[in-house]
């Protein structure tokens, strides 16, 4: 992780090394945070944030589920994100807005704990190595995704990612790059931090929200592109064995972007190379976000030239 100069915290900028919280903050002990992950891409017209408003809306949706009242408006958070990228002089980066319960009291009841908000941005390249994905592949994890009515999978909450860590650590311990989790009913859910698509008979198949998946913003972008390409998109329960019989499989996510999967549990998917539909979708996606193709969906928000920001 490459530190940058400033992090936005509760309405003002602080130096990277000064962006600290108290060890007795509620979030440290109980995982009471909601957050976003999004990318800013370098284009010929300068840096542009990918689906800025949708990411901020999901942050507020996650906070609503957890009864957290963010003390800023969505517009203020949008501006904080753009300002954070600008003040750090970043042409391309990953952005992490987070809202969390801060220091006031300990105990499961968070009443009275302030809702603190921060935005960090830093350079971040490929999330998964394509070479390792080809060589090692991914596995189906022994850890299931969180069950319905236990923790809300539709919220992007810090506590949910303890489950993700188990999936990821198990995969790495067994020699894989990433893990795919099933839901508690045995249906395919998602990766530790990625949504999942299968291609079969030229149709795009992806688990629906009932499989304890996060409503992915890159996921929805892929669905939109696929439908415009004339592909049939099916959201449904997916049995585990369908992974092995698929012609193509790929991950999507803000960090992973669109990443082909060519081997699952040692079984080669398709012909063992990124498939034509995955490749077409990935090419179209990167052409749009990097400004090589027209932004026909209105996904990009230009990052304004840096102006004086209160520090």
mmCIF file of C-alpha atoms in Angstrom:
data_model
loop_
_atom_site.group_PDB
_atom_site.id
_atom_site.type_symbol
_atom_site.label_atom_id
_atom_site.label_comp_id
_atom_site.label_asym_id
_atom_site.label_seq_id
_atom_site.Cartn_x
_atom_site.Cartn_y
_atom_site.Cartn_z
ATOM 1 C CA UNK A 1 0.000 0.000 0.000
ATOM 2 C CA UNK A 2 1.424 3.320 -1.096
ATOM 3 C CA UNK A 3 0.633 6.178 1.323
ATOM 4 C CA UNK A 4 -0.527 9.471 -0.134
ATOM 5 C CA UNK A 5 -0.372 12.922 1.433
ATOM 6 C CA UNK A 6 -3.844 13.492 2.859
ATOM 7 C CA UNK A 7 -6.961 11.710 4.096
ATOM 8 C CA UNK A 8 -10.317 13.433 4.452
ATOM 9 C CA UNK A 9 -11.713 12.953 7.974
ATOM 10 C CA UNK A 10 -14.980 14.414 9.226
ATOM 11 C CA UNK A 11 -14.937 17.401 6.900
ATOM 12 C CA UNK A 12 -11.264 18.333 6.816
ATOM 13 C CA UNK A 13 -7.983 16.993 5.502
ATOM 14 C CA UNK A 14 -5.339 15.536 7.783
ATOM 15 C CA UNK A 15 -1.925 14.190 6.923
ATOM 16 C CA UNK A 16 -1.827 10.470 6.160
ATOM 17 C CA UNK A 17 0.088 9.557 9.325
ATOM 18 C CA UNK A 18 -2.231 11.669 11.489
ATOM 19 C CA UNK A 19 -5.438 9.944 10.352
ATOM 20 C CA UNK A 20 -5.871 7.980 13.580
ATOM 21 C CA UNK A 21 -8.706 6.923 15.909
ATOM 22 C CA UNK A 22 -8.879 5.924 19.576
ATOM 23 C CA UNK A 23 -8.191 2.270 20.367
ATOM 24 C CA UNK A 24 -11.481 2.133 22.289
ATOM 25 C CA UNK A 25 -13.539 3.294 19.327
ATOM 26 C CA UNK A 26 -16.593 1.084 18.907
ATOM 27 C CA UNK A 27 -15.515 0.013 15.410
ATOM 28 C CA UNK A 28 -12.270 -1.497 16.698
ATOM 29 C CA UNK A 29 -14.073 -3.864 19.055
ATOM 30 C CA UNK A 30 -17.275 -4.647 17.162
ATOM 31 C CA UNK A 31 -16.557 -4.105 13.476
ATOM 32 C CA UNK A 32 -19.212 -1.394 13.246
ATOM 33 C CA UNK A 33 -18.293 0.191 9.924
ATOM 34 C CA UNK A 34 -19.675 0.464 6.423
ATOM 35 C CA UNK A 35 -17.447 1.330 3.520
ATOM 36 C CA UNK A 36 -16.994 1.548 -0.214
ATOM 37 C CA UNK A 37 -14.260 0.666 -2.658
ATOM 38 C CA UNK A 38 -14.122 2.454 -5.984
ATOM 39 C CA UNK A 39 -11.632 3.330 -8.688
ATOM 40 C CA UNK A 40 -10.600 6.504 -10.426
ATOM 41 C CA UNK A 41 -9.277 5.922 -13.938
ATOM 42 C CA UNK A 42 -6.788 7.883 -16.000
ATOM 43 C CA UNK A 43 -8.356 9.138 -19.232
ATOM 44 C CA UNK A 44 -7.209 11.464 -22.010
ATOM 45 C CA UNK A 45 -9.309 14.172 -20.360
ATOM 46 C CA UNK A 46 -7.856 13.643 -16.892
ATOM 47 C CA UNK A 47 -8.843 11.384 -13.982
ATOM 48 C CA UNK A 48 -12.450 10.239 -13.767
ATOM 49 C CA UNK A 49 -14.294 8.472 -10.944
ATOM 50 C CA UNK A 50 -16.176 5.313 -11.930
ATOM 51 C CA UNK A 51 -19.844 5.394 -10.901
ATOM 52 C CA UNK A 52 -19.268 7.868 -8.105
ATOM 53 C CA UNK A 53 -22.914 8.466 -7.187
ATOM 54 C CA UNK A 54 -23.759 4.754 -7.171
ATOM 55 C CA UNK A 55 -20.912 4.003 -4.759
ATOM 56 C CA UNK A 56 -21.961 6.802 -2.436
ATOM 57 C CA UNK A 57 -25.584 5.653 -2.565
ATOM 58 C CA UNK A 58 -24.516 2.134 -1.577
ATOM 59 C CA UNK A 59 -22.528 3.587 1.332
ATOM 60 C CA UNK A 60 -25.669 5.326 2.583
ATOM 61 C CA UNK A 61 -27.774 2.209 1.955
ATOM 62 C CA UNK A 62 -25.359 0.139 4.051
ATOM 63 C CA UNK A 63 -25.486 2.762 6.794
ATOM 64 C CA UNK A 64 -29.303 2.740 6.756
ATOM 65 C CA UNK A 65 -29.377 -1.026 7.286
ATOM 66 C CA UNK A 66 -27.116 -0.642 10.323
ATOM 67 C CA UNK A 67 -29.029 2.391 11.678
ATOM 68 C CA UNK A 68 -26.056 4.688 11.195
ATOM 69 C CA UNK A 69 -26.849 8.330 10.434
ATOM 70 C CA UNK A 70 -23.977 9.671 8.356
ATOM 71 C CA UNK A 71 -23.505 13.340 9.351
ATOM 72 C CA UNK A 72 -22.884 14.432 5.753
ATOM 73 C CA UNK A 73 -25.043 14.491 2.641
ATOM 74 C CA UNK A 74 -24.342 12.270 -0.371
ATOM 75 C CA UNK A 75 -23.283 15.368 -2.308
ATOM 76 C CA UNK A 76 -20.781 16.246 0.420
ATOM 77 C CA UNK A 77 -19.324 12.737 0.319
ATOM 78 C CA UNK A 78 -19.115 12.875 -3.482
ATOM 79 C CA UNK A 79 -17.207 16.151 -3.226
ATOM 80 C CA UNK A 80 -14.949 14.755 -0.481
ATOM 81 C CA UNK A 81 -14.026 11.847 -2.762
ATOM 82 C CA UNK A 82 -13.184 14.130 -5.673
ATOM 83 C CA UNK A 83 -11.252 16.500 -3.400
ATOM 84 C CA UNK A 84 -9.274 13.636 -1.862
ATOM 85 C CA UNK A 85 -8.164 12.461 -5.287
ATOM 86 C CA UNK A 86 -7.383 16.039 -6.309
ATOM 87 C CA UNK A 87 -5.419 17.128 -3.249
ATOM 88 C CA UNK A 88 -3.225 14.035 -3.560
ATOM 89 C CA UNK A 89 -2.562 14.679 -7.248
ATOM 90 C CA UNK A 90 -3.675 11.199 -8.311
ATOM 91 C CA UNK A 91 -4.326 10.400 -11.975
ATOM 92 C CA UNK A 92 -5.490 6.853 -11.211
ATOM 93 C CA UNK A 93 -6.253 5.321 -7.839
ATOM 94 C CA UNK A 94 -8.453 3.311 -5.530
ATOM 95 C CA UNK A 95 -10.722 5.232 -3.144
ATOM 96 C CA UNK A 96 -11.991 4.022 0.237
ATOM 97 C CA UNK A 97 -14.835 6.022 1.829
ATOM 98 C CA UNK A 98 -15.749 4.640 5.265
ATOM 99 C CA UNK A 99 -18.244 5.497 7.997
ATOM 100 C CA UNK A 100 -17.742 3.974 11.431
ATOM 101 C CA UNK A 101 -18.867 4.207 15.033
ATOM 102 C CA UNK A 102 -16.225 6.110 16.947
ATOM 103 C CA UNK A 103 -15.165 6.667 20.548
ATOM 104 C CA UNK A 104 -17.792 7.116 23.274
ATOM 105 C CA UNK A 105 -18.617 3.856 25.032
ATOM 106 C CA UNK A 106 -18.000 0.127 24.761
ATOM 107 C CA UNK A 107 -20.617 -2.579 24.746
ATOM 108 C CA UNK A 108 -22.694 -4.009 21.948
ATOM 109 C CA UNK A 109 -25.152 -1.108 22.175
ATOM 110 C CA UNK A 110 -23.545 1.683 20.114
ATOM 111 C CA UNK A 111 -25.953 4.389 21.255
ATOM 112 C CA UNK A 112 -24.139 7.689 21.623
ATOM 113 C CA UNK A 113 -21.076 6.697 19.621
ATOM 114 C CA UNK A 114 -20.369 9.299 16.937
ATOM 115 C CA UNK A 115 -20.470 8.335 13.284
ATOM 116 C CA UNK A 116 -17.059 9.275 11.949
ATOM 117 C CA UNK A 117 -16.411 9.440 8.208
ATOM 118 C CA UNK A 118 -13.162 9.266 6.272
ATOM 119 C CA UNK A 119 -12.029 9.060 2.653
ATOM 120 C CA UNK A 120 -8.625 7.711 1.634
ATOM 121 C CA UNK A 121 -7.168 7.336 -1.859
ATOM 122 C CA UNK A 122 -3.985 5.652 -3.034
ATOM 123 C CA UNK A 123 -2.469 4.015 -6.141
ATOM 124 C CA UNK A 124 -3.511 0.371 -6.499
ATOM 125 C CA UNK A 125 -2.831 -1.760 -9.552
ATOM 126 C CA UNK A 126 -4.121 -5.244 -10.306
ATOM 127 C CA UNK A 127 -5.997 -6.842 -7.414
ATOM 128 C CA UNK A 128 -5.383 -10.402 -8.620
ATOM 129 C CA UNK A 129 -2.358 -11.535 -10.605
ATOM 130 C CA UNK A 130 -3.415 -12.895 -14.001
ATOM 131 C CA UNK A 131 -0.345 -15.130 -14.105
ATOM 132 C CA UNK A 132 -1.204 -16.658 -10.726
ATOM 133 C CA UNK A 133 -4.869 -16.966 -11.658
ATOM 134 C CA UNK A 134 -3.843 -18.992 -14.723
ATOM 135 C CA UNK A 135 -1.315 -21.114 -12.841
ATOM 136 C CA UNK A 136 -2.981 -21.668 -9.467
ATOM 137 C CA UNK A 137 -6.650 -21.003 -10.109
ATOM 138 C CA UNK A 138 -9.324 -20.669 -7.454
ATOM 139 C CA UNK A 139 -11.147 -23.088 -5.179
ATOM 140 C CA UNK A 140 -14.597 -23.570 -3.709
ATOM 141 C CA UNK A 141 -14.227 -22.671 -0.048
ATOM 142 C CA UNK A 142 -15.329 -24.791 2.897
ATOM 143 C CA UNK A 143 -16.577 -21.551 4.464
ATOM 144 C CA UNK A 144 -20.102 -20.553 3.482
ATOM 145 C CA UNK A 145 -21.291 -16.985 3.035
ATOM 146 C CA UNK A 146 -23.292 -15.478 5.854
ATOM 147 C CA UNK A 147 -26.813 -16.831 6.091
ATOM 148 C CA UNK A 148 -29.934 -14.754 5.440
ATOM 149 C CA UNK A 149 -31.322 -13.028 8.517
ATOM 150 C CA UNK A 150 -28.040 -13.363 10.428
ATOM 151 C CA UNK A 151 -25.978 -10.500 8.975
ATOM 152 C CA UNK A 152 -27.085 -8.372 6.014
ATOM 153 C CA UNK A 153 -25.071 -9.388 2.962
ATOM 154 C CA UNK A 154 -26.499 -6.449 1.011
ATOM 155 C CA UNK A 155 -24.623 -4.066 3.320
ATOM 156 C CA UNK A 156 -20.934 -3.509 2.599
ATOM 157 C CA UNK A 157 -20.012 -3.701 6.270
ATOM 158 C CA UNK A 158 -16.616 -4.216 7.834
ATOM 159 C CA UNK A 159 -17.827 -7.073 10.047
ATOM 160 C CA UNK A 160 -18.965 -9.057 7.005
ATOM 161 C CA UNK A 161 -15.397 -9.247 5.804
ATOM 162 C CA UNK A 162 -14.289 -11.478 8.659
ATOM 163 C CA UNK A 163 -16.113 -14.158 6.669
ATOM 164 C CA UNK A 164 -14.270 -12.996 3.543
ATOM 165 C CA UNK A 165 -10.925 -13.251 5.314
ATOM 166 C CA UNK A 166 -11.568 -16.893 6.181
ATOM 167 C CA UNK A 167 -12.409 -17.645 2.543
ATOM 168 C CA UNK A 168 -9.294 -15.879 1.277
ATOM 169 C CA UNK A 169 -6.883 -17.277 3.880
ATOM 170 C CA UNK A 170 -8.081 -20.840 3.309
ATOM 171 C CA UNK A 171 -7.638 -20.490 -0.445
ATOM 172 C CA UNK A 172 -4.090 -19.166 -0.065
ATOM 173 C CA UNK A 173 -3.194 -21.867 2.488
ATOM 174 C CA UNK A 174 -4.247 -24.531 -0.026
ATOM 175 C CA UNK A 175 -2.264 -23.025 -2.885
ATOM 176 C CA UNK A 176 -5.013 -21.108 -4.689
ATOM 177 C CA UNK A 177 -5.303 -17.410 -5.448
ATOM 178 C CA UNK A 178 -8.902 -16.913 -4.345
ATOM 179 C CA UNK A 179 -11.904 -18.757 -2.955
ATOM 180 C CA UNK A 180 -15.500 -19.019 -4.114
ATOM 181 C CA UNK A 181 -18.056 -19.344 -1.348
ATOM 182 C CA UNK A 182 -21.366 -21.170 -1.457
ATOM 183 C CA UNK A 183 -24.391 -19.890 0.417
ATOM 184 C CA UNK A 184 -25.855 -21.858 3.326
ATOM 185 C CA UNK A 185 -28.114 -23.753 0.920
ATOM 186 C CA UNK A 186 -25.182 -24.939 -1.201
ATOM 187 C CA UNK A 187 -25.659 -22.526 -4.082
ATOM 188 C CA UNK A 188 -22.779 -20.518 -5.551
ATOM 189 C CA UNK A 189 -22.533 -17.111 -3.874
ATOM 190 C CA UNK A 190 -19.420 -15.006 -4.565
ATOM 191 C CA UNK A 191 -15.689 -14.708 -3.960
ATOM 192 C CA UNK A 192 -14.128 -13.202 -0.858
ATOM 193 C CA UNK A 193 -14.506 -9.756 -2.387
ATOM 194 C CA UNK A 194 -15.889 -10.314 -5.876
ATOM 195 C CA UNK A 195 -19.130 -11.134 -7.646
ATOM 196 C CA UNK A 196 -19.177 -14.075 -10.047
ATOM 197 C CA UNK A 197 -20.438 -14.771 -13.577
ATOM 198 C CA UNK A 198 -20.652 -17.950 -15.644
ATOM 199 C CA UNK A 199 -21.067 -18.285 -19.392
ATOM 200 C CA UNK A 200 -22.993 -21.265 -20.726
ATOM 201 C CA UNK A 201 -24.540 -21.621 -24.195
ATOM 202 C CA UNK A 202 -23.811 -17.927 -24.844
ATOM 203 C CA UNK A 203 -25.893 -16.870 -21.830
ATOM 204 C CA UNK A 204 -24.472 -14.948 -18.880
ATOM 205 C CA UNK A 205 -25.469 -16.497 -15.554
ATOM 206 C CA UNK A 206 -24.912 -14.917 -12.136
ATOM 207 C CA UNK A 207 -26.197 -15.655 -8.614
ATOM 208 C CA UNK A 208 -29.086 -13.457 -7.526
ATOM 209 C CA UNK A 209 -29.377 -11.481 -4.300
ATOM 210 C CA UNK A 210 -30.912 -14.429 -2.432
ATOM 211 C CA UNK A 211 -27.470 -16.135 -2.528
ATOM 212 C CA UNK A 212 -26.043 -13.687 0.049
ATOM 213 C CA UNK A 213 -24.155 -11.612 -2.489
ATOM 214 C CA UNK A 214 -23.221 -7.953 -2.314
ATOM 215 C CA UNK A 215 -25.094 -5.851 -4.907
ATOM 216 C CA UNK A 216 -21.978 -5.180 -6.938
ATOM 217 C CA UNK A 217 -21.693 -1.984 -8.938
ATOM 218 C CA UNK A 218 -19.278 -3.525 -11.442
ATOM 219 C CA UNK A 219 -21.671 -6.498 -11.533
ATOM 220 C CA UNK A 220 -24.539 -4.240 -12.554
ATOM 221 C CA UNK A 221 -22.280 -2.564 -15.137
ATOM 222 C CA UNK A 222 -21.435 -5.927 -16.708
ATOM 223 C CA UNK A 223 -25.118 -6.855 -16.857
ATOM 224 C CA UNK A 224 -25.889 -3.557 -18.574
ATOM 225 C CA UNK A 225 -23.118 -4.017 -21.149
ATOM 226 C CA UNK A 226 -24.054 -7.661 -21.774
ATOM 227 C CA UNK A 227 -27.702 -6.847 -22.412
ATOM 228 C CA UNK A 228 -26.674 -4.113 -24.847
ATOM 229 C CA UNK A 229 -24.527 -6.687 -26.649
ATOM 230 C CA UNK A 230 -27.585 -8.880 -27.061
ATOM 231 C CA UNK A 231 -26.487 -11.469 -24.530
ATOM 232 C CA UNK A 232 -29.077 -13.227 -22.415
ATOM 233 C CA UNK A 233 -28.484 -12.499 -18.725
ATOM 234 C CA UNK A 234 -29.906 -14.890 -16.126
ATOM 235 C CA UNK A 235 -29.894 -14.139 -12.390
ATOM 236 C CA UNK A 236 -30.681 -17.337 -10.511
ATOM 237 C CA UNK A 237 -29.487 -19.919 -7.999
ATOM 238 C CA UNK A 238 -26.349 -21.610 -9.338
ATOM 239 C CA UNK A 239 -25.353 -25.155 -8.262
ATOM 240 C CA UNK A 240 -21.699 -25.777 -7.498
ATOM 241 C CA UNK A 241 -21.202 -28.237 -10.349
ATOM 242 C CA UNK A 242 -22.281 -25.586 -12.842
ATOM 243 C CA UNK A 243 -18.904 -23.919 -12.194
ATOM 244 C CA UNK A 244 -17.067 -26.932 -13.622
ATOM 245 C CA UNK A 245 -19.357 -27.217 -16.654
ATOM 246 C CA UNK A 246 -19.289 -23.539 -17.576
ATOM 247 C CA UNK A 247 -17.653 -22.428 -20.809
ATOM 248 C CA UNK A 248 -16.314 -19.308 -19.075
ATOM 249 C CA UNK A 249 -16.220 -17.983 -15.501
ATOM 250 C CA UNK A 250 -15.098 -14.574 -14.313
ATOM 251 C CA UNK A 251 -15.011 -12.333 -11.244
ATOM 252 C CA UNK A 252 -16.216 -8.727 -11.140
ATOM 253 C CA UNK A 253 -15.674 -6.004 -8.577
ATOM 254 C CA UNK A 254 -14.335 -2.495 -8.073
ATOM 255 C CA UNK A 255 -10.941 -3.820 -7.004
ATOM 256 C CA UNK A 256 -10.751 -6.897 -9.279
ATOM 257 C CA UNK A 257 -12.537 -5.156 -12.193
ATOM 258 C CA UNK A 258 -13.219 -8.062 -14.627
ATOM 259 C CA UNK A 259 -10.948 -11.056 -14.077
ATOM 260 C CA UNK A 260 -11.187 -14.391 -15.965
ATOM 261 C CA UNK A 261 -11.150 -17.653 -14.001
ATOM 262 C CA UNK A 262 -9.633 -20.532 -15.953
ATOM 263 C CA UNK A 263 -9.287 -23.186 -13.245
ATOM 264 C CA UNK A 264 -11.533 -24.100 -10.281
ATOM 265 C CA UNK A 265 -10.566 -26.863 -7.821
ATOM 266 C CA UNK A 266 -7.972 -27.975 -10.374
ATOM 267 C CA UNK A 267 -10.614 -28.400 -13.093
ATOM 268 C CA UNK A 268 -9.876 -26.440 -16.259
ATOM 269 C CA UNK A 269 -12.712 -24.142 -17.311
ATOM 270 C CA UNK A 270 -13.453 -24.161 -21.037
ATOM 271 C CA UNK A 271 -10.184 -24.379 -22.949
ATOM 272 C CA UNK A 272 -8.183 -22.947 -20.049
ATOM 273 C CA UNK A 273 -7.943 -19.441 -21.474
ATOM 274 C CA UNK A 274 -10.033 -16.283 -21.043
ATOM 275 C CA UNK A 275 -13.141 -16.879 -23.133
ATOM 276 C CA UNK A 276 -14.488 -14.676 -25.935
ATOM 277 C CA UNK A 277 -17.426 -13.260 -23.996
ATOM 278 C CA UNK A 278 -15.296 -12.451 -20.948
ATOM 279 C CA UNK A 279 -12.713 -10.837 -23.207
ATOM 280 C CA UNK A 280 -15.321 -8.813 -25.095
ATOM 281 C CA UNK A 281 -16.913 -7.533 -21.888
ATOM 282 C CA UNK A 282 -13.548 -6.716 -20.329
ATOM 283 C CA UNK A 283 -12.362 -4.870 -23.422
ATOM 284 C CA UNK A 284 -15.552 -2.840 -23.601
ATOM 285 C CA UNK A 285 -15.385 -2.051 -19.893
ATOM 286 C CA UNK A 286 -11.811 -0.764 -20.003
ATOM 287 C CA UNK A 287 -12.424 1.173 -23.207
ATOM 288 C CA UNK A 288 -15.240 3.055 -21.462
ATOM 289 C CA UNK A 289 -13.564 3.692 -18.098
ATOM 290 C CA UNK A 290 -10.289 4.764 -19.707
ATOM 291 C CA UNK A 291 -12.057 7.120 -22.088
ATOM 292 C CA UNK A 292 -11.241 5.207 -25.278
ATOM 293 C CA UNK A 293 -14.935 4.664 -25.984
ATOM 294 C CA UNK A 294 -17.882 6.995 -25.492
ATOM 295 C CA UNK A 295 -19.217 7.010 -21.942
ATOM 296 C CA UNK A 296 -22.690 6.101 -23.154
ATOM 297 C CA UNK A 297 -23.867 5.062 -19.682
ATOM 298 C CA UNK A 298 -22.722 8.194 -17.861
ATOM 299 C CA UNK A 299 -20.455 6.174 -15.592
ATOM 300 C CA UNK A 300 -17.579 8.649 -15.321
ATOM 301 C CA UNK A 301 -17.341 11.770 -13.177
ATOM 302 C CA UNK A 302 -14.335 13.962 -14.042
ATOM 303 C CA UNK A 303 -12.090 14.848 -11.123
ATOM 304 C CA UNK A 304 -11.765 18.653 -11.179
ATOM 305 C CA UNK A 305 -8.360 20.268 -11.251
ATOM 306 C CA UNK A 306 -7.018 20.736 -7.752
ATOM 307 C CA UNK A 307 -8.186 23.852 -5.974
ATOM 308 C CA UNK A 308 -7.445 25.084 -2.480
ATOM 309 C CA UNK A 309 -8.927 22.710 0.073
ATOM 310 C CA UNK A 310 -8.980 23.286 3.831
ATOM 311 C CA UNK A 311 -6.347 21.169 5.560
#
